CSV table of C-alpha atoms in Angstrom, one decimal:
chain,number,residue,atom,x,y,z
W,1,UNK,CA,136.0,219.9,254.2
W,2,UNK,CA,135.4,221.5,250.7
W,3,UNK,CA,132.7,221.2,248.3
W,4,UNK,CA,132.0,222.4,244.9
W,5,UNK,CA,128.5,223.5,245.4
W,6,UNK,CA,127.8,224.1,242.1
W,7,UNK,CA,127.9,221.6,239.2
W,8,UNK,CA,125.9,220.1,236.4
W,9,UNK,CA,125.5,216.7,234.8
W,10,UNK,CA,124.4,215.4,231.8
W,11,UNK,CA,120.9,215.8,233.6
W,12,UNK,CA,120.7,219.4,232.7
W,13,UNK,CA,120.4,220.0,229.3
W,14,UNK,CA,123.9,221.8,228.6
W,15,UNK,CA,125.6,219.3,230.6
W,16,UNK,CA,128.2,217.3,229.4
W,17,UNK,CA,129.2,215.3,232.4
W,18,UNK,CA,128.5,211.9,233.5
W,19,UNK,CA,128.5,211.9,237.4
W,20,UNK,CA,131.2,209.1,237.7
W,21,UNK,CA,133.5,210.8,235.0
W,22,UNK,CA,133.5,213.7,237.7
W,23,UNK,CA,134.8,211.4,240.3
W,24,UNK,CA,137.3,209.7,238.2
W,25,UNK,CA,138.7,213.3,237.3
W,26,UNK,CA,138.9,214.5,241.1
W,27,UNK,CA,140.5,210.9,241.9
W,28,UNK,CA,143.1,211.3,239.0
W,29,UNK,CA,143.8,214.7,239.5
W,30,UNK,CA,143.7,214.6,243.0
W,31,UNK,CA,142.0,217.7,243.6
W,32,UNK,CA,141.3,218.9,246.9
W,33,UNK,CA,137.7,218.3,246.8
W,34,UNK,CA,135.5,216.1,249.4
W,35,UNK,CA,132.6,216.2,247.3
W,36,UNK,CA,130.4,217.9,244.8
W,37,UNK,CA,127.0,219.2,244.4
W,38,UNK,CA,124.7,218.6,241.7
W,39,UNK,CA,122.4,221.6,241.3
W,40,UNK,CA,120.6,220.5,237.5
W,41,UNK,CA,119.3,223.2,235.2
W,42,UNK,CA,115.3,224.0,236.3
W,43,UNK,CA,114.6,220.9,237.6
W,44,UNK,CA,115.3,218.6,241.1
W,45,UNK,CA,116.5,215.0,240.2
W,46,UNK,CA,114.7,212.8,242.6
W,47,UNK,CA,115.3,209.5,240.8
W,48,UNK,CA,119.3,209.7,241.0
W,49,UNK,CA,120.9,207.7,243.5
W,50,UNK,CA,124.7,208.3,244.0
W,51,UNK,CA,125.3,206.5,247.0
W,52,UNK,CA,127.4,203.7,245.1
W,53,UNK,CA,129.3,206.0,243.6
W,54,UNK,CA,130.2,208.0,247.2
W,55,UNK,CA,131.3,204.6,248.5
W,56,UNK,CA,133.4,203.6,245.1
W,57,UNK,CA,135.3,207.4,245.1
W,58,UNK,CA,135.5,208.1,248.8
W,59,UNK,CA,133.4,211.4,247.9
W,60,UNK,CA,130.2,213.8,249.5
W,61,UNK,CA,127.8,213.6,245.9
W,62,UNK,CA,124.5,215.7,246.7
W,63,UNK,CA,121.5,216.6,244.7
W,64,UNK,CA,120.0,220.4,244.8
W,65,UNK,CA,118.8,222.6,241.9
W,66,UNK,CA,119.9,225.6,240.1
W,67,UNK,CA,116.2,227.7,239.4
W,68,UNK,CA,115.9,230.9,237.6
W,69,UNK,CA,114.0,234.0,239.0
W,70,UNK,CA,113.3,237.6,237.4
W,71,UNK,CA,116.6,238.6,239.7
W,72,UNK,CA,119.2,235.6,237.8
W,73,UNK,CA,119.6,232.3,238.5
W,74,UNK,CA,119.1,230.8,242.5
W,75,UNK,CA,120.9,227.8,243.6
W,76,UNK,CA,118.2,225.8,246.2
W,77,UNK,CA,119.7,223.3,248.8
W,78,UNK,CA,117.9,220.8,250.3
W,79,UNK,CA,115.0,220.6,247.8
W,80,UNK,CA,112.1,218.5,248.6
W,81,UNK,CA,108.7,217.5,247.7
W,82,UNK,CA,107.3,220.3,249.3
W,83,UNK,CA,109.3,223.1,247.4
W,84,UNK,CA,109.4,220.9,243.8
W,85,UNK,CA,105.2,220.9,244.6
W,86,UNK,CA,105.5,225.0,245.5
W,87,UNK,CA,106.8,226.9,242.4
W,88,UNK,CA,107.6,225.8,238.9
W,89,UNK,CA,111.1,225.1,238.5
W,90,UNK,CA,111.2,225.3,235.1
W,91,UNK,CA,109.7,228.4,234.9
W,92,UNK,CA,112.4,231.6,233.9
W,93,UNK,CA,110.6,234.3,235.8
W,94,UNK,CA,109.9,232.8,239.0
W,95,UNK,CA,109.4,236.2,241.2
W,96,UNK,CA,112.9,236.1,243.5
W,97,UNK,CA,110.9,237.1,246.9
W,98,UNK,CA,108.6,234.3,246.4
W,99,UNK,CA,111.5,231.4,245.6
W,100,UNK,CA,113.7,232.6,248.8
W,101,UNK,CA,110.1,232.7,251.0
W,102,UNK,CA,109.0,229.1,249.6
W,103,UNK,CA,112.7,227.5,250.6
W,104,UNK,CA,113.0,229.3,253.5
W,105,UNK,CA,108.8,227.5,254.5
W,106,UNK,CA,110.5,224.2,253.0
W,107,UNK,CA,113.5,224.4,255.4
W,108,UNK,CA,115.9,224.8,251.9
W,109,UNK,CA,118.6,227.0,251.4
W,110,UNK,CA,118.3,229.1,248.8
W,111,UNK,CA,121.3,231.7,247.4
W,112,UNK,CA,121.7,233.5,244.1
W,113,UNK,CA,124.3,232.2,241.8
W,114,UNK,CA,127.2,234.5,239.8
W,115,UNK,CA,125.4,237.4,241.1
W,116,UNK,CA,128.3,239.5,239.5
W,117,UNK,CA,127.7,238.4,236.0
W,118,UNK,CA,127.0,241.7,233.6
W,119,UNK,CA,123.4,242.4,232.8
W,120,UNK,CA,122.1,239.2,234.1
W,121,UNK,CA,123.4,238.6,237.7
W,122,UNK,CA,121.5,239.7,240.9
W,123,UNK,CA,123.7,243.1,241.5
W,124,UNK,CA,122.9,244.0,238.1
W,125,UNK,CA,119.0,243.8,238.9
W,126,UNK,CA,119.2,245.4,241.9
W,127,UNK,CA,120.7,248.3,239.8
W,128,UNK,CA,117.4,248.4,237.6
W,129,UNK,CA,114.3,247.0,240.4
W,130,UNK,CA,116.3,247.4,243.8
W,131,UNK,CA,117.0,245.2,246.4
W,132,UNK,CA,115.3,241.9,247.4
W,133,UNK,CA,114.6,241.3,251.5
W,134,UNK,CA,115.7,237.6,252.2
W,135,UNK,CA,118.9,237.2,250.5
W,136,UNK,CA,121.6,236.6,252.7
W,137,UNK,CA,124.2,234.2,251.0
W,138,UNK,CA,125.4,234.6,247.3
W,139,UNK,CA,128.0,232.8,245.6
W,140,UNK,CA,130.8,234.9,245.2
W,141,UNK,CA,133.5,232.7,243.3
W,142,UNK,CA,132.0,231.2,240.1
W,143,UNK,CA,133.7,229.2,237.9
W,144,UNK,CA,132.4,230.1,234.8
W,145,UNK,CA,132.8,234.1,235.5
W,146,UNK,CA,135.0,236.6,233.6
W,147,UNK,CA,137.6,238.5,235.1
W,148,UNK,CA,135.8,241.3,237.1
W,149,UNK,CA,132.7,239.3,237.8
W,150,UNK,CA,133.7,237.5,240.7
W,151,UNK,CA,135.4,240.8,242.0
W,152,UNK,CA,131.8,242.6,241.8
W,153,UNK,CA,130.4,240.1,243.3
W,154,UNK,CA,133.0,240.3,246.1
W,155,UNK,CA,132.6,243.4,246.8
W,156,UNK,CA,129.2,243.5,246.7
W,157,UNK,CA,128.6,240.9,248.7
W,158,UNK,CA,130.3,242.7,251.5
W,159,UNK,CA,128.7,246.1,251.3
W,160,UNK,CA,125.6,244.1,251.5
W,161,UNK,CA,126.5,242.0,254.5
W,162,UNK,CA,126.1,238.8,252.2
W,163,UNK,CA,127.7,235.3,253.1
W,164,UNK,CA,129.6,234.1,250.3
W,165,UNK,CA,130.8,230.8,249.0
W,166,UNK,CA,131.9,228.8,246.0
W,167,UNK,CA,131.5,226.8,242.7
W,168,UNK,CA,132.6,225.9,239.7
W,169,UNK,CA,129.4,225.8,237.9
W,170,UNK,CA,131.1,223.0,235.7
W,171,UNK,CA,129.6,221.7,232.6
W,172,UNK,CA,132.1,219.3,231.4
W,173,UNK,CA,134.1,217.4,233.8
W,174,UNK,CA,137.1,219.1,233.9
W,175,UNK,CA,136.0,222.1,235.0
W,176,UNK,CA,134.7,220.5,238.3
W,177,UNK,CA,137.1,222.3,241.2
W,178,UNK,CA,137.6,225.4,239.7
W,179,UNK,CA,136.0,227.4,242.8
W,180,UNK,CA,134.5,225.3,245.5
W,181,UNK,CA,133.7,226.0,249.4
W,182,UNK,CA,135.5,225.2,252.6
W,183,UNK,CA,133.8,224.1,255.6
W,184,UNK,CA,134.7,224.3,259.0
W,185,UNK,CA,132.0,221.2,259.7
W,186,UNK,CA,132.3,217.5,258.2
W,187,UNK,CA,129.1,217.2,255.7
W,188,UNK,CA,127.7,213.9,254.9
W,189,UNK,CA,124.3,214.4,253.9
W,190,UNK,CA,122.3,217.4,252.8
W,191,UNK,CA,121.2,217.8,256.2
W,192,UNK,CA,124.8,218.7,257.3
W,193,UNK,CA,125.1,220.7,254.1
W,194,UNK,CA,122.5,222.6,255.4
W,195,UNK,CA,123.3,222.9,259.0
W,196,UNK,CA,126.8,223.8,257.6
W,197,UNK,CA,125.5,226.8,255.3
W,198,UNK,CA,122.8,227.7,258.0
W,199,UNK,CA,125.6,228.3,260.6
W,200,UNK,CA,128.0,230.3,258.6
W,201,UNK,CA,131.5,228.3,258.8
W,202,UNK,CA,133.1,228.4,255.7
W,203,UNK,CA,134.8,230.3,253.0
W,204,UNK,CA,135.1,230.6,249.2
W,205,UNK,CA,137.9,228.9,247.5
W,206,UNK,CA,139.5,229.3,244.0
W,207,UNK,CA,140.8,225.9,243.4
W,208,UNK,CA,141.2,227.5,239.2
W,209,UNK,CA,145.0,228.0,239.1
W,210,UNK,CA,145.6,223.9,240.9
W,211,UNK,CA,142.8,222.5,238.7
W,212,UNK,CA,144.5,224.5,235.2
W,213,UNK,CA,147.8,223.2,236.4
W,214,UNK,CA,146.7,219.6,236.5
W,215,UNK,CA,144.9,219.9,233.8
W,216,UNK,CA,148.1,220.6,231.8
W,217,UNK,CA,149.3,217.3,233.5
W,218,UNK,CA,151.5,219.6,235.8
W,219,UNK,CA,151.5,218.1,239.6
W,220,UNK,CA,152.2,220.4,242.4
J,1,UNK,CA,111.3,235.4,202.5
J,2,UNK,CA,110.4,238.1,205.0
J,3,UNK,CA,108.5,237.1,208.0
J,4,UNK,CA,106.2,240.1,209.0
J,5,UNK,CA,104.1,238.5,211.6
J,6,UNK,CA,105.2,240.0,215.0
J,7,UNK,CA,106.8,237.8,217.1
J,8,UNK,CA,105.9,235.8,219.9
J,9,UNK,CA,106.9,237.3,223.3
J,10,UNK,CA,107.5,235.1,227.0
J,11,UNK,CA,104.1,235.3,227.8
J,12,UNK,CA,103.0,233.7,224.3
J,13,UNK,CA,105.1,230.3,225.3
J,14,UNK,CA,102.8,228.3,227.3
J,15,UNK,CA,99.9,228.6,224.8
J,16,UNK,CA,102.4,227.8,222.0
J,17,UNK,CA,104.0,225.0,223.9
J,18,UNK,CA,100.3,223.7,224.0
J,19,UNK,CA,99.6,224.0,221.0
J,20,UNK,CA,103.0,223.0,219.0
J,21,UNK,CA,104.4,220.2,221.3
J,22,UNK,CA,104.0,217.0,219.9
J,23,UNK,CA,102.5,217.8,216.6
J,24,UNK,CA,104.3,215.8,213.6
J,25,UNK,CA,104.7,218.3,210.5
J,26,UNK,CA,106.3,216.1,208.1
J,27,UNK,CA,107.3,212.6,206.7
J,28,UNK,CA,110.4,211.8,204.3
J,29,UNK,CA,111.9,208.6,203.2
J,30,UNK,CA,115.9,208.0,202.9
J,31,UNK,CA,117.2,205.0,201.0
J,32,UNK,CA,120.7,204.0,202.6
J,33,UNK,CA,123.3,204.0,200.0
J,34,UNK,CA,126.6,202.5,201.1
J,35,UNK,CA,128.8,204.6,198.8
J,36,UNK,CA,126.9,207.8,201.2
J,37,UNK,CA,127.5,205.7,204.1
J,38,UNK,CA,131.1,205.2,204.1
J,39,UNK,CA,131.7,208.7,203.0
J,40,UNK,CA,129.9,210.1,206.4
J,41,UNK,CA,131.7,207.6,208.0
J,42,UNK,CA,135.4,208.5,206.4
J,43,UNK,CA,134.2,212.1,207.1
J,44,UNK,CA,134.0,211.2,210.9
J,45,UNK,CA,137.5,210.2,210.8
J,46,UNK,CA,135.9,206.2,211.8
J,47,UNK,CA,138.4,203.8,210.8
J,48,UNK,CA,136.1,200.7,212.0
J,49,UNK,CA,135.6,198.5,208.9
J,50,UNK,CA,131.9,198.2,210.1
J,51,UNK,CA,131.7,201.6,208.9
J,52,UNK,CA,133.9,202.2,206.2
J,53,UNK,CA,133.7,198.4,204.5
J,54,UNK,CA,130.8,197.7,202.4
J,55,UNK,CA,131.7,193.9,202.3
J,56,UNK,CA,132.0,193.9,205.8
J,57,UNK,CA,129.9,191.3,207.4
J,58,UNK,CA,128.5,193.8,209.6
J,59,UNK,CA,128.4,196.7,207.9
J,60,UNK,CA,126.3,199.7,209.3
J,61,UNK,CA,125.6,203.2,209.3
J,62,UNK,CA,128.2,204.6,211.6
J,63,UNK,CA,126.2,206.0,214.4
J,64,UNK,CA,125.2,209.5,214.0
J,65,UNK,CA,124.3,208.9,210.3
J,66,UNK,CA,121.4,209.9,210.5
J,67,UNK,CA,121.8,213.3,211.8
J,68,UNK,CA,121.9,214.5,207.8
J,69,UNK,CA,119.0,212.8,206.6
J,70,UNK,CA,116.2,215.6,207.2
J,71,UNK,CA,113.3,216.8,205.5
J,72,UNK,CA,112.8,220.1,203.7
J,73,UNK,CA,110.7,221.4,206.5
J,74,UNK,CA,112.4,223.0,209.4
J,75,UNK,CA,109.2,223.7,211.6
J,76,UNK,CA,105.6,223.5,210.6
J,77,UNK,CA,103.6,225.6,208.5
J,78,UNK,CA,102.2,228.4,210.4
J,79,UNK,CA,104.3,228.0,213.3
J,80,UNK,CA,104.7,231.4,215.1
J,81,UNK,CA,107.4,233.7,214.7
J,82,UNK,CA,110.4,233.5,217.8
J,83,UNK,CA,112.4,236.2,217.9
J,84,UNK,CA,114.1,238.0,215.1
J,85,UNK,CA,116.1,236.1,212.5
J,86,UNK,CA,116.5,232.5,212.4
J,87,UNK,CA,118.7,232.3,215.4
J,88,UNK,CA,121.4,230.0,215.7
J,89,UNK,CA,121.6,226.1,215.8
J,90,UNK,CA,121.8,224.3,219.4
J,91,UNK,CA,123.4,221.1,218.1
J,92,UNK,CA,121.7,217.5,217.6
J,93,UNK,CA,121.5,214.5,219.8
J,94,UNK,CA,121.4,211.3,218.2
J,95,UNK,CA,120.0,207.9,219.8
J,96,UNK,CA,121.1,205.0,217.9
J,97,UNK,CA,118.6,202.3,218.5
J,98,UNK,CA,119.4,199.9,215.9
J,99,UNK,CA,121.7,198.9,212.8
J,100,UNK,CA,121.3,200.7,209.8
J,101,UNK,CA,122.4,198.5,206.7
J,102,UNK,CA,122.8,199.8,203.3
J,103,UNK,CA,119.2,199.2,200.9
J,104,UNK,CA,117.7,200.1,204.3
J,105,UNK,CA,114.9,202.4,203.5
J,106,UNK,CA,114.4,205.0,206.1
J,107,UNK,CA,111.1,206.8,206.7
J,108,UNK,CA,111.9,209.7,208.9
J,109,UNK,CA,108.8,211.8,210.9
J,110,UNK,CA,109.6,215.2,212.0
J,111,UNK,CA,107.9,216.2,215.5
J,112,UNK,CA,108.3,219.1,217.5
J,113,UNK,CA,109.5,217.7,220.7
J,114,UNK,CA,109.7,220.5,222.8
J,115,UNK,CA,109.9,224.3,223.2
J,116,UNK,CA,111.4,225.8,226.1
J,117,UNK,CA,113.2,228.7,227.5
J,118,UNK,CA,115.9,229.7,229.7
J,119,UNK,CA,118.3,232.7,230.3
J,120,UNK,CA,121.5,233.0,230.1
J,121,UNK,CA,124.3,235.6,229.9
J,122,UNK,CA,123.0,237.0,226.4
J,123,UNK,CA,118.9,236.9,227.8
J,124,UNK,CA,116.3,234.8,227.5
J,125,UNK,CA,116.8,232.3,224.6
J,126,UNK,CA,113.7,229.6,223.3
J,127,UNK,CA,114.2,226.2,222.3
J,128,UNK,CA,113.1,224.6,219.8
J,129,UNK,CA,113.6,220.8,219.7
J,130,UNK,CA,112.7,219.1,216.6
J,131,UNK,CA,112.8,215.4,216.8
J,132,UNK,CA,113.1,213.0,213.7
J,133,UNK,CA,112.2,209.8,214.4
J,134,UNK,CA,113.6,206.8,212.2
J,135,UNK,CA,111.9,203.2,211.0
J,136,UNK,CA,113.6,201.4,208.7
J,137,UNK,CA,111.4,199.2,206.3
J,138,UNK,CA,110.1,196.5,208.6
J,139,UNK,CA,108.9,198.9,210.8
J,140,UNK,CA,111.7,199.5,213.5
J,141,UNK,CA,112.7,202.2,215.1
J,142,UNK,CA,115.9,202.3,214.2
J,143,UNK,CA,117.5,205.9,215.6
J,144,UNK,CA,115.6,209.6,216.6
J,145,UNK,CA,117.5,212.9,216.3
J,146,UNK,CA,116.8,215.3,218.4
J,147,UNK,CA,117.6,218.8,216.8
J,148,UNK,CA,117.5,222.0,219.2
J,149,UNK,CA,116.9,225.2,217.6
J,150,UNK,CA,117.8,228.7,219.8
J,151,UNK,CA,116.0,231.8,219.2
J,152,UNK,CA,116.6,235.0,221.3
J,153,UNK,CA,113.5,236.9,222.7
């Protein structure tokens, strides 16, 4: 099964994508995706329901957040009152020791984002303050990184005995796909999406190459 | 004109997020001529007689109209310094609400709407939104522009 676990919507506030418009562009491209996460800019959207949409498009659509912390920006599965009631989300400096600790007392999931971005990503703190205790997933393949980035974060990843996954970190809809994750496990709710990124089975994917390709109205 | 104050840092943002967030700075009215409106509408490439025909039955401001119709004031007076410069310009938003016909007088109210911040790959970066709010002369709220404003800390 693969997800893009990292998308945004017109909910954050440099989205440009309507949910649906996503689904219509994975149905008429006939990308390889199951499903997509929405993880919004500094914020959880509770009020949101996409269950009529799943049924309409055949697709996985599940609501997280993307936070930002002192080490870069976190993604956060399997938010909850609890967690949204712990920290402020919209807060740009939130300490990155407390936000893993508060999703790890929540039962979330929380993993830095394009931790290979120059300057700004998580490697490139831990060059300047050091190492955080509690990381132990990062996502590795972003869709919005430059050549090299995703390659540091790669390589990092591995010296640090990080999991990695993927996503495409889309803005506008046609960017959705670019990177995504494959799962060993069939996910239907964020509680499998959980279960699914607790236990380990699955893999980055660059989708970037099949999603440019149909893009340009080219079909495999 | 020089701005010598020093400028505000991350910590300063909550207090002037308190103290700046909804506080209206200025008022300005904007008579609708239809000769302005079909231009802006021509401009946009609209090819819709409601926009571009003034004998139109239905003739309106095309919908983002009022995205041009500001004040002189970009902030208040007295608001603090954000980063260096002037920073660049995040782009507007605009709501339509309701037709705007031509001999529509406009009173527009500038408000700041919200100042927030979030980083990025250049740093942390402030926004300022500045929201004009539209009534035409019988009182109705006819669109609101929402203008964001990015400075770099």
């Amino acid at each position: 099964m693969i997800l893009d676990l990292h998308t945004h919507s017109v909910k954050s506030d440099d989205g440009r994508a309507k949910v649906e418009n996503y689904c219509k562009w994975i149905q008429k491209k006939q990308l390889p995706l199951d499903g997509f996460v929405l993880t919004e800019h500094r914020q959880f959207d509770a009020d949101s329901d996409y269950r009529e949409l799943e049924d309409r498009y055949g697709l996985v659509i599940l609501k997280a957040s993307e936070v930002e912390t002192e080490y870069g920006h976190v993604l956060i599965y399997g938010v909850n009152d609890d967690l949204v009631n712990s920290f402020d989300f919209a807060d740009v400096t939130n300490p990155l020791p407390m936000v893993l600790e508060a999703a790890d007392r929540c039962g979330a999931f929380a993993a830095p984002c394009h931790p290979g971005r120059k300057n700004v990503g998580l490697f490139a703190h831990y060059l300047t303050k050091g190492a955080v205790d509690g990381v132990h997933t990062v996502e590795v393949l972003n869709g919005g990184s430059i050549p090299g980035e995703d390659e540091l974060s790669v390589t990092r990843a591995a010296e640090f005995g990080y999991r990695g996954f993927g996503g495409s970190d889309s803005h506008i809809v046609s960017r959705i796909g670019y990177c995504a994750t494959e799962f060993d496990d069939d996910i239907e709710d964020v509680d499998g999406l959980l279960n699914a990124l607790r236990g380990g089975s699955f893999r980055p994917i660059s989708l970037r190459g099949l999603a440019d390709d149909r893009e340009n109205g080219d079909q495999p | 004109m020089n701005d010598d104050r020093p400028a505000a840092t991350q910590a300063d943002l909550p207090a002037i997020r308190e103290r700046w967030v909804g506080v209206e700075f200025d008022v300005a009215t904007f008579e609708m001529e239809p000769g302005r409106m079909v231009a802006w509408a021509t401009a946009c490439g609209d090819t819709d007689p409601r926009f571009i025909d003034p004998t139109h039955p239905d003739f309106q401001a095309y919908p983002n109209f009022t995205s041009h119709c500001t004040t002189h004031r970009v902030l208040p007076d007295e608001f603090p310094k954000i980063g260096p410069g002037f920073g660049i310009d995040g782009g507007k938003t605009v709501d339509c609400l309701g037709p705007i016909r031509a001999g529509d007088v406009l009173t527009g109210a500038a408000t700041i709407a919200d100042i927030y911040d979030k980083t990025g790959r250049s740093g942390t970066m402030v926004f300022i939104v500045q929201r004009m709010t539209y009534h035409n002369q019988r009182g109705e709220h006819v669109s609101t522009v929402d203008w964001k404003m990015i400075r770099q800390l």
